[in-house]
Amino acid sequence: SLDGPNSGSSSSGPNLQDLISNIFRGKIKQVIKCKNCGIRSKKTYEDEIRLPLNYDTEVQTCVDNFFEAEILDGDNKYACSNCTIHGLQNA
């Protein structure tokens, strides 16, 4: 837990959890492009970045993996708002 005697949670200053949240909080913009019609769907999230870290991986590698493009196909197809009569689409 981040709340402990050394967490800095006194009323005179910020606690450790708030400090970490302020460093890693931001906006993430998700863009999905339908491969059938080319329409782009955009959504913005305001949240903390949660990276899976392990001891033998550099933080930059984890960040790069987090933001890597993903193909939506197979069981993970995209419901394009422009192609609704054609069903789910690759994106």
mmCIF file with all atom_site columns, C-alpha atoms in Angstrom:
data_model
loop_
_atom_site.group_PDB
_atom_site.id
_atom_site.type_symbol
_atom_site.label_atom_id
_atom_site.label_alt_id
_atom_site.label_comp_id
_atom_site.label_asym_id
_atom_site.label_entity_id
_atom_site.label_seq_id
_atom_site.pdbx_PDB_ins_code
_atom_site.Cartn_x
_atom_site.Cartn_y
_atom_site.Cartn_z
_atom_site.occupancy
_atom_site.B_iso_or_equiv
_atom_site.pdbx_formal_charge
_atom_site.auth_seq_id
_atom_site.auth_comp_id
_atom_site.auth_asym_id
_atom_site.auth_atom_id
_atom_site.pdbx_PDB_model_num
ATOM 1  C CA . SER A 1 1  ? 0.000   0.000   0.000   1.00 0.00 ? 1  SER A CA 1
ATOM 2  C CA . LEU A 1 2  ? 1.152   3.529   -0.706  1.00 0.00 ? 2  LEU A CA 1
ATOM 3  C CA . ASP A 1 3  ? -0.399  4.799   2.529   1.00 0.00 ? 3  ASP A CA 1
ATOM 4  C CA . GLY A 1 4  ? 2.131   4.284   5.290   1.00 0.00 ? 4  GLY A CA 1
ATOM 5  C CA . PRO A 1 5  ? 4.314   6.182   7.683   1.00 0.00 ? 5  PRO A CA 1
ATOM 6  C CA . ASN A 1 6  ? 6.740   7.178   4.905   1.00 0.00 ? 6  ASN A CA 1
ATOM 7  C CA . SER A 1 7  ? 4.159   7.903   2.214   1.00 0.00 ? 7  SER A CA 1
ATOM 8  C CA . GLY A 1 8  ? 4.100   11.641  2.844   1.00 0.00 ? 8  GLY A CA 1
ATOM 9  C CA . SER A 1 9  ? 0.369   11.554  3.502   1.00 0.00 ? 9  SER A CA 1
ATOM 10 C CA . SER A 1 10 ? 0.484   14.278  6.145   1.00 0.00 ? 10 SER A CA 1
ATOM 11 C CA . SER A 1 11 ? -1.797  17.269  5.717   1.00 0.00 ? 11 SER A CA 1
ATOM 12 C CA . SER A 1 12 ? 1.237   19.513  5.135   1.00 0.00 ? 12 SER A CA 1
ATOM 13 C CA . GLY A 1 13 ? 2.125   18.088  1.716   1.00 0.00 ? 13 GLY A CA 1
ATOM 14 C CA . PRO A 1 14 ? 1.092   15.754  -1.116  1.00 0.00 ? 14 PRO A CA 1
ATOM 15 C CA . ASN A 1 15 ? 1.048   12.041  -0.474  1.00 0.00 ? 15 ASN A CA 1
ATOM 16 C CA . LEU A 1 16 ? 3.000   9.551   -2.570  1.00 0.00 ? 16 LEU A CA 1
ATOM 17 C CA . GLN A 1 17 ? -0.091  8.232   -4.365  1.00 0.00 ? 17 GLN A CA 1
ATOM 18 C CA . ASP A 1 18 ? -1.099  11.746  -5.504  1.00 0.00 ? 18 ASP A CA 1
ATOM 19 C CA . LEU A 1 19 ? 2.450   12.447  -6.655  1.00 0.00 ? 19 LEU A CA 1
ATOM 20 C CA . ILE A 1 20 ? 2.587   9.264   -8.761  1.00 0.00 ? 20 ILE A CA 1
ATOM 21 C CA . SER A 1 21 ? -0.886  9.938   -10.217 1.00 0.00 ? 21 SER A CA 1
ATOM 22 C CA . ASN A 1 22 ? 0.157   13.453  -11.226 1.00 0.00 ? 22 ASN A CA 1
ATOM 23 C CA . ILE A 1 23 ? 3.233   12.128  -13.046 1.00 0.00 ? 23 ILE A CA 1
ATOM 24 C CA . PHE A 1 24 ? 1.468   9.345   -14.962 1.00 0.00 ? 24 PHE A CA 1
ATOM 25 C CA . ARG A 1 25 ? -1.940  10.945  -15.621 1.00 0.00 ? 25 ARG A CA 1
ATOM 26 C CA . GLY A 1 26 ? -2.714  12.228  -19.077 1.00 0.00 ? 26 GLY A CA 1
ATOM 27 C CA . LYS A 1 27 ? -4.951  11.925  -22.089 1.00 0.00 ? 27 LYS A CA 1
ATOM 28 C CA . ILE A 1 28 ? -4.807  8.970   -24.443 1.00 0.00 ? 28 ILE A CA 1
ATOM 29 C CA . LYS A 1 29 ? -6.237  9.404   -27.934 1.00 0.00 ? 29 LYS A CA 1
ATOM 30 C CA . GLN A 1 30 ? -7.499  6.216   -29.572 1.00 0.00 ? 30 GLN A CA 1
ATOM 31 C CA . VAL A 1 31 ? -7.975  6.228   -33.355 1.00 0.00 ? 31 VAL A CA 1
ATOM 32 C CA . ILE A 1 32 ? -9.592  3.277   -35.159 1.00 0.00 ? 32 ILE A CA 1
ATOM 33 C CA . LYS A 1 33 ? -9.567  3.215   -38.966 1.00 0.00 ? 33 LYS A CA 1
ATOM 34 C CA . CYS A 1 34 ? -12.018 0.901   -40.728 1.00 0.00 ? 34 CYS A CA 1
ATOM 35 C CA . LYS A 1 35 ? -10.208 -1.078  -43.439 1.00 0.00 ? 35 LYS A CA 1
ATOM 36 C CA . ASN A 1 36 ? -13.438 -1.327  -45.467 1.00 0.00 ? 36 ASN A CA 1
ATOM 37 C CA . CYS A 1 37 ? -14.459 2.358   -45.803 1.00 0.00 ? 37 CYS A CA 1
ATOM 38 C CA . GLY A 1 38 ? -11.476 4.258   -44.330 1.00 0.00 ? 38 GLY A CA 1
ATOM 39 C CA . ILE A 1 39 ? -13.562 6.177   -41.766 1.00 0.00 ? 39 ILE A CA 1
ATOM 40 C CA . ARG A 1 40 ? -11.633 7.024   -38.597 1.00 0.00 ? 40 ARG A CA 1
ATOM 41 C CA . SER A 1 41 ? -13.263 6.827   -35.170 1.00 0.00 ? 41 SER A CA 1
ATOM 42 C CA . LYS A 1 42 ? -11.565 8.918   -32.470 1.00 0.00 ? 42 LYS A CA 1
ATOM 43 C CA . LYS A 1 43 ? -11.981 8.722   -28.706 1.00 0.00 ? 43 LYS A CA 1
ATOM 44 C CA . THR A 1 44 ? -10.015 10.436  -25.936 1.00 0.00 ? 44 THR A CA 1
ATOM 45 C CA . TYR A 1 45 ? -9.527  8.960   -22.476 1.00 0.00 ? 45 TYR A CA 1
ATOM 46 C CA . GLU A 1 46 ? -8.226  10.824  -19.455 1.00 0.00 ? 46 GLU A CA 1
ATOM 47 C CA . ASP A 1 47 ? -6.599  8.300   -17.198 1.00 0.00 ? 47 ASP A CA 1
ATOM 48 C CA . GLU A 1 48 ? -3.390  7.003   -15.712 1.00 0.00 ? 48 GLU A CA 1
ATOM 49 C CA . ILE A 1 49 ? -1.143  4.991   -18.003 1.00 0.00 ? 49 ILE A CA 1
ATOM 50 C CA . ARG A 1 50 ? -0.931  1.487   -16.593 1.00 0.00 ? 50 ARG A CA 1
ATOM 51 C CA . LEU A 1 51 ? 2.082   -0.358  -17.936 1.00 0.00 ? 51 LEU A CA 1
ATOM 52 C CA . PRO A 1 52 ? 2.887   -4.009  -17.344 1.00 0.00 ? 52 PRO A CA 1
ATOM 53 C CA . LEU A 1 53 ? 6.446   -3.789  -16.028 1.00 0.00 ? 53 LEU A CA 1
ATOM 54 C CA . ASN A 1 54 ? 8.915   -6.546  -15.367 1.00 0.00 ? 54 ASN A CA 1
ATOM 55 C CA . TYR A 1 55 ? 12.416  -6.288  -13.976 1.00 0.00 ? 55 TYR A CA 1
ATOM 56 C CA . ASP A 1 56 ? 14.225  -7.241  -17.184 1.00 0.00 ? 56 ASP A CA 1
ATOM 57 C CA . THR A 1 57 ? 12.426  -4.724  -19.455 1.00 0.00 ? 57 THR A CA 1
ATOM 58 C CA . GLU A 1 58 ? 13.222  -1.032  -19.806 1.00 0.00 ? 58 GLU A CA 1
ATOM 59 C CA . VAL A 1 59 ? 10.408  1.425   -19.146 1.00 0.00 ? 59 VAL A CA 1
ATOM 60 C CA . GLN A 1 60 ? 10.731  2.883   -22.681 1.00 0.00 ? 60 GLN A CA 1
ATOM 61 C CA . THR A 1 61 ? 10.114  -0.585  -24.164 1.00 0.00 ? 61 THR A CA 1
ATOM 62 C CA . CYS A 1 62 ? 6.955   -0.921  -22.043 1.00 0.00 ? 62 CYS A CA 1
ATOM 63 C CA . VAL A 1 63 ? 5.756   2.522   -23.212 1.00 0.00 ? 63 VAL A CA 1
ATOM 64 C CA . ASP A 1 64 ? 6.448   1.614   -26.865 1.00 0.00 ? 64 ASP A CA 1
ATOM 65 C CA . ASN A 1 65 ? 4.518   -1.653  -26.477 1.00 0.00 ? 65 ASN A CA 1
ATOM 66 C CA . PHE A 1 66 ? 1.588   0.161   -24.828 1.00 0.00 ? 66 PHE A CA 1
ATOM 67 C CA . PHE A 1 67 ? 1.226   2.548   -27.789 1.00 0.00 ? 67 PHE A CA 1
ATOM 68 C CA . GLU A 1 68 ? 1.859   -0.047  -30.523 1.00 0.00 ? 68 GLU A CA 1
ATOM 69 C CA . ALA A 1 69 ? -0.780  -0.211  -33.271 1.00 0.00 ? 69 ALA A CA 1
ATOM 70 C CA . GLU A 1 70 ? -3.180  -3.139  -33.034 1.00 0.00 ? 70 GLU A CA 1
ATOM 71 C CA . ILE A 1 71 ? -5.057  -4.887  -35.871 1.00 0.00 ? 71 ILE A CA 1
ATOM 72 C CA . LEU A 1 72 ? -8.718  -5.599  -35.119 1.00 0.00 ? 72 LEU A CA 1
ATOM 73 C CA . ASP A 1 73 ? -9.734  -8.755  -36.993 1.00 0.00 ? 73 ASP A CA 1
ATOM 74 C CA . GLY A 1 74 ? -11.036 -12.272 -36.471 1.00 0.00 ? 74 GLY A CA 1
ATOM 75 C CA . ASP A 1 75 ? -12.961 -12.471 -33.188 1.00 0.00 ? 75 ASP A CA 1
ATOM 76 C CA . ASN A 1 76 ? -11.904 -8.888  -32.442 1.00 0.00 ? 76 ASN A CA 1
ATOM 77 C CA . LYS A 1 77 ? -13.463 -7.082  -35.448 1.00 0.00 ? 77 LYS A CA 1
ATOM 78 C CA . TYR A 1 78 ? -14.647 -3.485  -35.259 1.00 0.00 ? 78 TYR A CA 1
ATOM 79 C CA . ALA A 1 79 ? -18.294 -2.357  -35.394 1.00 0.00 ? 79 ALA A CA 1
ATOM 80 C CA . CYS A 1 80 ? -17.890 0.527   -37.873 1.00 0.00 ? 80 CYS A CA 1
ATOM 81 C CA . SER A 1 81 ? -20.703 3.103   -37.647 1.00 0.00 ? 81 SER A CA 1
ATOM 82 C CA . ASN A 1 82 ? -20.423 3.692   -41.425 1.00 0.00 ? 82 ASN A CA 1
ATOM 83 C CA . CYS A 1 83 ? -20.488 0.013   -42.447 1.00 0.00 ? 83 CYS A CA 1
ATOM 84 C CA . THR A 1 84 ? -23.312 -1.204  -40.190 1.00 0.00 ? 84 THR A CA 1
ATOM 85 C CA . ILE A 1 85 ? -25.178 -3.037  -42.969 1.00 0.00 ? 85 ILE A CA 1
ATOM 86 C CA . HIS A 1 86 ? -22.056 -5.070  -43.756 1.00 0.00 ? 86 HIS A CA 1
ATOM 87 C CA . GLY A 1 87 ? -21.480 -6.263  -40.158 1.00 0.00 ? 87 GLY A CA 1
ATOM 88 C CA . LEU A 1 88 ? -18.216 -6.212  -38.264 1.00 0.00 ? 88 LEU A CA 1
ATOM 89 C CA . GLN A 1 89 ? -15.122 -4.998  -40.121 1.00 0.00 ? 89 GLN A CA 1
ATOM 90 C CA . ASN A 1 90 ? -11.346 -5.356  -39.915 1.00 0.00 ? 90 ASN A CA 1
ATOM 91 C CA . ALA A 1 91 ? -9.668  -2.236  -38.585 1.00 0.00 ? 91 ALA A CA 1
#
